[in-house]
CSV table of C-alpha atoms and ligand atoms in Angstrom, one decimal:
chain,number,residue,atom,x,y,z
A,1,UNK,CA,-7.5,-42.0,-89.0
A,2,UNK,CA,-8.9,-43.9,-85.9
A,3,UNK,CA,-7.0,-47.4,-85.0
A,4,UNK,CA,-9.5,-49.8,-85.6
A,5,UNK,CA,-7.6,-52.6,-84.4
A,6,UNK,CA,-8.0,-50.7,-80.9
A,7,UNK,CA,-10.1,-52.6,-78.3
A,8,UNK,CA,-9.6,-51.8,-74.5
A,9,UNK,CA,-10.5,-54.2,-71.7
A,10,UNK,CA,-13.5,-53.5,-69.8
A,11,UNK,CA,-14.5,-55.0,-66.3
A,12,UNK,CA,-18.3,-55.5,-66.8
A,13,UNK,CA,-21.0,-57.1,-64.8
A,14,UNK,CA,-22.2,-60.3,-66.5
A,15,UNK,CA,-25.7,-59.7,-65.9
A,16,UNK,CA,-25.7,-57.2,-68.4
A,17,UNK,CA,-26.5,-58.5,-70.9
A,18,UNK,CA,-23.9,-61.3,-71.2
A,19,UNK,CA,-25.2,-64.3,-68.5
A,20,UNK,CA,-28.8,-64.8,-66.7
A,21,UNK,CA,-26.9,-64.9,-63.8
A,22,UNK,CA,-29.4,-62.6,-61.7
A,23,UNK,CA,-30.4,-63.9,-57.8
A,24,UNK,CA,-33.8,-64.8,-59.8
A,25,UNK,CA,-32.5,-66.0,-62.9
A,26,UNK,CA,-32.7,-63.0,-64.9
A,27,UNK,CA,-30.2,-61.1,-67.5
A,28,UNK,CA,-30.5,-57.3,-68.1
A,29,UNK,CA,-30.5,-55.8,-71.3
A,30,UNK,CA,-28.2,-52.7,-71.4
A,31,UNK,CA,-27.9,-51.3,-75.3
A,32,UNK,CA,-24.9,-49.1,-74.2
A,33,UNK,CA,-23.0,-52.3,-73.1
A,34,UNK,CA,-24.7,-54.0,-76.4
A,35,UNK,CA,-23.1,-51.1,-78.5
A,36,UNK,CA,-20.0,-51.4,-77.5
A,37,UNK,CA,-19.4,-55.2,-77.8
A,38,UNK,CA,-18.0,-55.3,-81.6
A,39,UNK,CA,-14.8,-52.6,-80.4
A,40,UNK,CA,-14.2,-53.7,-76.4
A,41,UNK,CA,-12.8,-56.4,-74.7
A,42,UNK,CA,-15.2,-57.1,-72.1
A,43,UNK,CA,-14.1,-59.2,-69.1
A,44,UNK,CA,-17.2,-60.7,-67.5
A,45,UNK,CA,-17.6,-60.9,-63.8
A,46,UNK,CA,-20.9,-61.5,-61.6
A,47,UNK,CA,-18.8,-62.4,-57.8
A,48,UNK,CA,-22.1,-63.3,-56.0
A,49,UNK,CA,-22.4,-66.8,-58.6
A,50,UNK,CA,-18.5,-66.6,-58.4
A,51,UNK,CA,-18.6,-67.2,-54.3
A,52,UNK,CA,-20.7,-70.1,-54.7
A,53,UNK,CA,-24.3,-68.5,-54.2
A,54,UNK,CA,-25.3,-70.2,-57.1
A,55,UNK,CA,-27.8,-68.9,-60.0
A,56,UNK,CA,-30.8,-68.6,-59.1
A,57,UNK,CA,-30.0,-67.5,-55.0
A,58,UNK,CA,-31.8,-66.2,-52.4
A,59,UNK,CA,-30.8,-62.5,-52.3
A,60,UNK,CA,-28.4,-60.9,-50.4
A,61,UNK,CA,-28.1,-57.3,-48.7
A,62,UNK,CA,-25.6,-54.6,-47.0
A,63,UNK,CA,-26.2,-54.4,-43.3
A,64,UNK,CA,-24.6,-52.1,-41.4
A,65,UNK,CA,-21.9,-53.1,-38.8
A,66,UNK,CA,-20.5,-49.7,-36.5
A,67,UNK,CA,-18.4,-48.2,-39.2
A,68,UNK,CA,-18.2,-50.7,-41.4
A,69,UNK,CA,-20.9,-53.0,-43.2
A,70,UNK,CA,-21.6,-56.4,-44.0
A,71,UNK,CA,-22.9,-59.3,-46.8
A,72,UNK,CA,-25.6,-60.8,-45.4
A,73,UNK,CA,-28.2,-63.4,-47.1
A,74,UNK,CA,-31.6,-62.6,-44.8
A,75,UNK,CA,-33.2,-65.8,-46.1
A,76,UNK,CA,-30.3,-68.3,-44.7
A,77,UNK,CA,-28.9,-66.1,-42.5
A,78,UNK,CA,-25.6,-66.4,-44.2
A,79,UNK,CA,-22.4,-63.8,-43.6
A,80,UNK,CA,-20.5,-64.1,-46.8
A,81,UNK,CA,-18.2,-60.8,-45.9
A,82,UNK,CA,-15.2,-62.5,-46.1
A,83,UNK,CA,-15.6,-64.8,-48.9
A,84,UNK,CA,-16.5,-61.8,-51.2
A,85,UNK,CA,-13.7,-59.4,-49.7
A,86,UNK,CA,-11.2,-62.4,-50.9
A,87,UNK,CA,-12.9,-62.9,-54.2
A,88,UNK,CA,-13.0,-59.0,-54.6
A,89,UNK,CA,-9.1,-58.6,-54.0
A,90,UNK,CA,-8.1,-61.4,-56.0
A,91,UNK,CA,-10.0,-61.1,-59.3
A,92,UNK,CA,-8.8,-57.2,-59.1
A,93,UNK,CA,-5.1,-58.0,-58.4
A,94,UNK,CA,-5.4,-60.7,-61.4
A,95,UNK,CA,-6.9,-58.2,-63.5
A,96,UNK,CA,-5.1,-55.2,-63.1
A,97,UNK,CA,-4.6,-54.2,-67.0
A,98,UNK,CA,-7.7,-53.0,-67.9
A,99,UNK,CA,-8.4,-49.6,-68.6
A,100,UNK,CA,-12.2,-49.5,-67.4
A,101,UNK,CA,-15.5,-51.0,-65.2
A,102,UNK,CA,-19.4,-51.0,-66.3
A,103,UNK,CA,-20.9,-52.4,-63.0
A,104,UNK,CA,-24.6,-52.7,-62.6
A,105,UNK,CA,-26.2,-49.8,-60.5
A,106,UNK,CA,-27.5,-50.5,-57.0
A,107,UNK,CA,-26.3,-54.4,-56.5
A,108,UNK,CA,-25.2,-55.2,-52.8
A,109,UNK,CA,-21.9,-56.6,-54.7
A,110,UNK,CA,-21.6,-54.6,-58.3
A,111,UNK,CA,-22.9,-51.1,-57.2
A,112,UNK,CA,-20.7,-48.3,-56.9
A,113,UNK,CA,-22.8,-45.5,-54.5
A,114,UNK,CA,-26.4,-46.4,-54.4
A,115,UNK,CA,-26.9,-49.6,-52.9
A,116,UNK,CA,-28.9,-49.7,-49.9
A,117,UNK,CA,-27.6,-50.7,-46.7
A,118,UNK,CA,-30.0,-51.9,-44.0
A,119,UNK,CA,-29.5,-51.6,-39.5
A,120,UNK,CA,-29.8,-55.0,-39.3
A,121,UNK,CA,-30.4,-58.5,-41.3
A,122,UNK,CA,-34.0,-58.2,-41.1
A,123,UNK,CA,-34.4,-54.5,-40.8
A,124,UNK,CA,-37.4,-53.7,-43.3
A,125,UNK,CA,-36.0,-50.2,-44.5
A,126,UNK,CA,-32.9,-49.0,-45.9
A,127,UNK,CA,-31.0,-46.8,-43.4
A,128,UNK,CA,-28.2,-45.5,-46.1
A,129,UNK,CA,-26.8,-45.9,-48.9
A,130,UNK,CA,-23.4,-47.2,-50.5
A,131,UNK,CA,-21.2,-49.0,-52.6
A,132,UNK,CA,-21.4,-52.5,-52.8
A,133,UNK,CA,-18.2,-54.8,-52.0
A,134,UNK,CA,-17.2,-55.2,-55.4
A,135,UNK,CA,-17.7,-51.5,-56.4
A,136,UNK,CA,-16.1,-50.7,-53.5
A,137,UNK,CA,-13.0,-53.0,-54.1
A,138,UNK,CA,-12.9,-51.4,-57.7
A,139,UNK,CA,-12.7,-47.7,-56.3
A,140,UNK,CA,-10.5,-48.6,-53.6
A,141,UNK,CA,-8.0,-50.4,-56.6
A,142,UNK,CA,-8.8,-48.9,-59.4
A,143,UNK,CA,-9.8,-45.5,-58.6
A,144,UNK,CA,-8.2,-43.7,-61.2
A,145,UNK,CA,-9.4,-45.7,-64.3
A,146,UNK,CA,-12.8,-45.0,-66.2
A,147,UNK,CA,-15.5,-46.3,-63.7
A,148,UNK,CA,-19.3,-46.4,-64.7
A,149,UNK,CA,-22.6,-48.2,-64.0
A,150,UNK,CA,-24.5,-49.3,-66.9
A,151,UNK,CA,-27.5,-46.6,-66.4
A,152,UNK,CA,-25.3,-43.4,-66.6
A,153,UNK,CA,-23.8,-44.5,-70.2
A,154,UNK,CA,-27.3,-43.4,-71.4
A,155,UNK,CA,-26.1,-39.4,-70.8
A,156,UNK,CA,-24.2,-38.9,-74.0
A,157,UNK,CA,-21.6,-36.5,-72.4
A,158,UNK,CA,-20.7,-39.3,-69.9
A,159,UNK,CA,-20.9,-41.7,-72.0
A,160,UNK,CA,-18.2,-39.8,-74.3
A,161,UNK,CA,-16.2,-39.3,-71.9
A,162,UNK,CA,-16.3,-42.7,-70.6
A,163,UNK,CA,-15.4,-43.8,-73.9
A,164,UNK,CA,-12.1,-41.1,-74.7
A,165,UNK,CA,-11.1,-42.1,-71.8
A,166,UNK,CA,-10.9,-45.8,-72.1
A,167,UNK,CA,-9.5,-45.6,-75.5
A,168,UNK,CA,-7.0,-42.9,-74.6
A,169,UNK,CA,-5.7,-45.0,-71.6
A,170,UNK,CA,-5.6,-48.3,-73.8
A,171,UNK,CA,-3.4,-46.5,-76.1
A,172,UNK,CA,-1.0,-45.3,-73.1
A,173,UNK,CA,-0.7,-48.8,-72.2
A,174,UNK,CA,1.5,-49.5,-75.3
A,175,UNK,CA,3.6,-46.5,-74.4
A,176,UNK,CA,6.8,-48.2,-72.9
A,177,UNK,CA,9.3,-45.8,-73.7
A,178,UNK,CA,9.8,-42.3,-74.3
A,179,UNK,CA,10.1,-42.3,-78.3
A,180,UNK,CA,6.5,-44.2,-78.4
A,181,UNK,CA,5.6,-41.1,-75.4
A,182,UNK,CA,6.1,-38.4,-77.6
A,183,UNK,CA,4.3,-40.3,-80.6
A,184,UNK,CA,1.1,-40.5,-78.1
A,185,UNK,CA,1.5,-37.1,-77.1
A,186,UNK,CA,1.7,-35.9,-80.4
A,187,UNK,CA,-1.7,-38.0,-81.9
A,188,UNK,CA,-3.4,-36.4,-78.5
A,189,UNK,CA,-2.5,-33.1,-78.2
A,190,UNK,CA,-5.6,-31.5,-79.1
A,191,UNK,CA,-8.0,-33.6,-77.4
A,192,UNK,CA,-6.0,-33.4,-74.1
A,193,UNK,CA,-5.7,-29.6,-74.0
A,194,UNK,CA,-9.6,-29.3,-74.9
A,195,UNK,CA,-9.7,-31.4,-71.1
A,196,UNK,CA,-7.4,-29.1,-69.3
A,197,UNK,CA,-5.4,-27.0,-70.3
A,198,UNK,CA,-2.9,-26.7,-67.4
A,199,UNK,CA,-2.9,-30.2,-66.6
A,200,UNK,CA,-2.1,-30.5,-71.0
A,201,UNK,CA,0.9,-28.5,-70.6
A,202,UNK,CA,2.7,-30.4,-68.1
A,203,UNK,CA,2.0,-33.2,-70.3
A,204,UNK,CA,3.8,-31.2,-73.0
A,205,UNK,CA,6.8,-30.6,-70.6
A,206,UNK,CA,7.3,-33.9,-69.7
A,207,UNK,CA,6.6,-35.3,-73.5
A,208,UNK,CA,9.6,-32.6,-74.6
A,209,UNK,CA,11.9,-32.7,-71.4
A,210,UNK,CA,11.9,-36.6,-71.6
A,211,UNK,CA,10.0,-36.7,-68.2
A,212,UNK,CA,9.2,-40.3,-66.6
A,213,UNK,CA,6.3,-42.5,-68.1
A,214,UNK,CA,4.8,-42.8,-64.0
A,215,UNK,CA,4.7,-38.9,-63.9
A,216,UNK,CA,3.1,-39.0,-67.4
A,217,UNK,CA,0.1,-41.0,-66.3
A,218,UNK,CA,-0.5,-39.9,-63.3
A,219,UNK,CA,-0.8,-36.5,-64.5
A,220,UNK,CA,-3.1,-38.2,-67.7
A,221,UNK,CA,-5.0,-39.5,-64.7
A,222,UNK,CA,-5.7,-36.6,-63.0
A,223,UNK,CA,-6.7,-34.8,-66.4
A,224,UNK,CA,-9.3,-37.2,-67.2
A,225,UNK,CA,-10.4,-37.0,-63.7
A,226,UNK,CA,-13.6,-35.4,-65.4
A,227,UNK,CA,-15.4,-34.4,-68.8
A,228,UNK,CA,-14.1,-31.4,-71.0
A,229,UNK,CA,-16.3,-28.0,-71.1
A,230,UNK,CA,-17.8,-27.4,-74.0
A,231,UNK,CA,-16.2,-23.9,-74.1
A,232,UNK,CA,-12.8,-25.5,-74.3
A,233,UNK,CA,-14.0,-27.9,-77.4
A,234,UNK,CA,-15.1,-24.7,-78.9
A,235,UNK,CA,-11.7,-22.8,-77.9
A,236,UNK,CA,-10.0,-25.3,-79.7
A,237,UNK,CA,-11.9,-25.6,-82.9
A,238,UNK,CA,-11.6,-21.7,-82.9
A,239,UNK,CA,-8.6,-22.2,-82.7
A,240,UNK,CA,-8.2,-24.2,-85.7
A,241,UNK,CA,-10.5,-22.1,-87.5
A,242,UNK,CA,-8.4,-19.3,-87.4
A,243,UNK,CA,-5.6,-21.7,-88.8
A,244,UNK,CA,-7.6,-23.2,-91.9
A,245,UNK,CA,-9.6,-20.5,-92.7
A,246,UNK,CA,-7.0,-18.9,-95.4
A,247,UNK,CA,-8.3,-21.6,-97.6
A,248,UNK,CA,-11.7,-21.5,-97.7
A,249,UNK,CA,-14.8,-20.0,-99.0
A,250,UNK,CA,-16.2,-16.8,-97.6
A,251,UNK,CA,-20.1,-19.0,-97.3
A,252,UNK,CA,-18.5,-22.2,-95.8
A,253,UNK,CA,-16.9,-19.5,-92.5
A,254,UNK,CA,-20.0,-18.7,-92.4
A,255,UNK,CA,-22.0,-22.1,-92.6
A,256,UNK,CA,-19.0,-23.2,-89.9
A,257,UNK,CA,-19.4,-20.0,-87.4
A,258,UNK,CA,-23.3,-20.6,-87.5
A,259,UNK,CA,-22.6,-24.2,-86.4
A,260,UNK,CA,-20.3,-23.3,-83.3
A,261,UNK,CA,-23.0,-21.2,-82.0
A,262,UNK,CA,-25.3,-23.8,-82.5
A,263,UNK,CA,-23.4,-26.6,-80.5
A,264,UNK,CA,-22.4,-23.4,-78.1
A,265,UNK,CA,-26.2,-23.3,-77.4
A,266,UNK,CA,-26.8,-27.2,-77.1
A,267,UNK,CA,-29.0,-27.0,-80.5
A,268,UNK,CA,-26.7,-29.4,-82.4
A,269,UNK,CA,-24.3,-32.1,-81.9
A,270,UNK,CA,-20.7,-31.3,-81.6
A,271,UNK,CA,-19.8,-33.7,-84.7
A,272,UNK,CA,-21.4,-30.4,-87.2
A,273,UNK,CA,-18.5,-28.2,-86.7
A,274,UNK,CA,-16.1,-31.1,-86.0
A,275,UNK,CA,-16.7,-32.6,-89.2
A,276,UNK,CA,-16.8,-29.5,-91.0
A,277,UNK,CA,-13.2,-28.4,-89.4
A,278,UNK,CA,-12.1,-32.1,-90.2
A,279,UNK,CA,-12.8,-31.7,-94.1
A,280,UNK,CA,-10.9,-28.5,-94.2
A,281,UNK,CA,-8.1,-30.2,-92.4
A,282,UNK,CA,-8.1,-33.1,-94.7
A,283,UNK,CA,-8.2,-30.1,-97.7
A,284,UNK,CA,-5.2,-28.6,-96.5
A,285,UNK,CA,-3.2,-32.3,-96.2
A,286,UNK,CA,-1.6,-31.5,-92.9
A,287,UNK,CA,-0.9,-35.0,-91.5
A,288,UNK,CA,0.0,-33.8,-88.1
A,289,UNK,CA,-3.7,-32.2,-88.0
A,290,UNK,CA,-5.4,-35.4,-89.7
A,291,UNK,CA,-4.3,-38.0,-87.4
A,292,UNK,CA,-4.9,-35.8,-83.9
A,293,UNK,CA,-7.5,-38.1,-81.6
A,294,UNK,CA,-9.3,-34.7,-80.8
A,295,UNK,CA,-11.3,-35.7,-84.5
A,296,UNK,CA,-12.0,-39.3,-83.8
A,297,UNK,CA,-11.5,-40.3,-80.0
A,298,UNK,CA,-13.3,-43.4,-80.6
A,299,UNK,CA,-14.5,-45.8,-83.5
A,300,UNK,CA,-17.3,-43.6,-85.5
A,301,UNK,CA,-19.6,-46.9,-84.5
A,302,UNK,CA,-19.7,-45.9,-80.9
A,303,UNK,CA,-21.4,-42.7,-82.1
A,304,UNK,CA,-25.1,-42.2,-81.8
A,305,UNK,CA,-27.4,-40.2,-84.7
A,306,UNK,CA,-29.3,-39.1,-81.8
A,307,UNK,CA,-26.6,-37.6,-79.7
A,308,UNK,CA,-27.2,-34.0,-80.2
A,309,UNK,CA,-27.4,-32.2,-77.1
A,310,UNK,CA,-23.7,-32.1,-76.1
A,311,UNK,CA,-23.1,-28.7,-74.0
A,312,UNK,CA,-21.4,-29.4,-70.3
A,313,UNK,CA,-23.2,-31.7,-68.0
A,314,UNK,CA,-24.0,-29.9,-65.4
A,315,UNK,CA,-24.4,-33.0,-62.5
A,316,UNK,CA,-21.2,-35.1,-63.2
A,317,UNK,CA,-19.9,-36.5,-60.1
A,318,UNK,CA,-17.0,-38.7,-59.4
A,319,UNK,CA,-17.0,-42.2,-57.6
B,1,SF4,S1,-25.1,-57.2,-60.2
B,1,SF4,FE1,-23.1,-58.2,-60.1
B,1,SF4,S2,-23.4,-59.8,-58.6
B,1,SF4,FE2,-25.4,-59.2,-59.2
B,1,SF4,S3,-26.0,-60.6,-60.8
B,1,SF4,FE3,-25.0,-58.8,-61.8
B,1,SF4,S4,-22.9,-59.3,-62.0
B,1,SF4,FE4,-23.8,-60.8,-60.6
């Protein structure tokens, strides 16, 4: 069963929904982030009020310098680079443990790739578009942890992933030596090979061989580097299928096979032939099936009625 005393620590703007801490005074309401308060750890940040600019503030913007590009506040004429380049590093250095970010889209400071950047301080339109400096300091540190803005959460299939991943890595973070390495392998095995299944069997080899913890992760890294294809959920729960089906009825196969083609076709949610696999498993009291993370990668609380469609998104892209 899933851990519910399990809460990672997520990085999260504070305008979302925590702090009216807006340049005009404002909060945003963001139900994803709202969701997820009763099972995460959020760690609040907003570095524009954290420099000193003060709540509400006149409003400040990326401008362009040669290669390289600037904070600039068009209304003082202020250049607060530096300040938020310091304030960037050191919050990130002091908060290093956390196993994701939810930034706000499009912020001069929180975005991660769409922020507009301007020629010059008082150049009326936007010549490109960027990260802003905190976003930018959390790819250039953190690049390998679970990194999102608040608006792509709404996409179930990130949003899922975003989720298995944070809890995944949280759990790694308990894993200090190679006994409690082989115990998280073990609860994950079927959830990392539905990832990737090369990347799942050097996991295996290192779990078995006694491998190093740094090669573990980095590898775990890499594997969650993006979401799972559907066909591989489906290879798996075929997979188990073929293991569980000596024990049950000839109309529940069927009920079950009509469901895989279902969530093959995006027509139903991938919890119909999950859940129907899971009471089998339960059935047959194998504990080593019952407690694999591949059932219940997160609390069933972060699971939406209305996420139905789950086949592969198609546009995912990296930070
Ligand atoms: S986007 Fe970032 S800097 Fe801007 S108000 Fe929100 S938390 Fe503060």
């Amino acid at each position: 069963m899933f851990d519910m005393e399990r809460r990672p620590r997520v990085v999260v703007s504070k305008c979302l929904g925590f702090e009216s801490c807006r340049y005009n005074g404002q909060i945003i309401s963001s139900d994803e982030v709202k969701e997820m308060r009763d099972h995460i750890d959020f760690i609040t940040v907003c570095p524009e009020s954290e420099i000193g600019l003060g709540v509400p503030r006149d409003p400040v913007r990326l401008v362009r310098d040669g290669q390289d590009k600037k904070l600039m506040q068009p209304n003082t004429g202020r250049d607060v680079t530096s300040e938020m380049k310091d304030y960037c590093a050191d919050f990130l250095k002091e908060n290093s443990d956390v196993d994701g970010f939810i930034l706000k889209s499009k912020s001069p400071s929180c975005g991660l790739k769409e922020t507009k950047i301007y020629a010059a301080i008082d150049g009326a339109a936007p010549v490109a578009k960027g990260a802003g400096f905190f976003g930018d300091a959390v790819l250039k540190y953190h690049p390998k942890k679970a990194i999102e803005y608040e608006g792509r959460l709404r996409n179930y299939q990130i949003r899922d992933h975003f989720l298995t991943k944070i809890y995944t890595l949280s759990s790694f973070r308990d894993v200090k030596n190679l006994e409690e390495l082989q115990k998280f392998h073990e609860h994950n095995r079927l959830l990392l090979k539905s990832y990737q299944e090369e990347m799942y069997e050097k996991l295996c080899d290192l779990s078995e061989e006694g491998g190093s913890l740094k090669d573990y992760e980095e590898i775990l890294y890499e594997l969650f580097n993006r979401p799972p294809e559907c066909e591989s959920k489906i290879k798996i729960m075929s997979e188990l299928f073929i293991e569980l089906k000596s024990d049950v009825e000839e109309d529940e196969i069927e009920f079950f096979e009509v469901s895989l083609d279902e969530y093959r076709e995006g027509n139903t949610s991938l919890n119909v032939p999950l859940s129907i696999l899971y009471t089998w498993v339960l059935r047959a009291k194998d504990p080593g099936l019952k407690d694999q993370s591949f059932f219940n990668p997160y609390p069933r609380g972060l699971v939406r009625l209305e996420d139905v469609r789950t086949c592969v998104v198609r546009d995912y892209w990296n930070y």
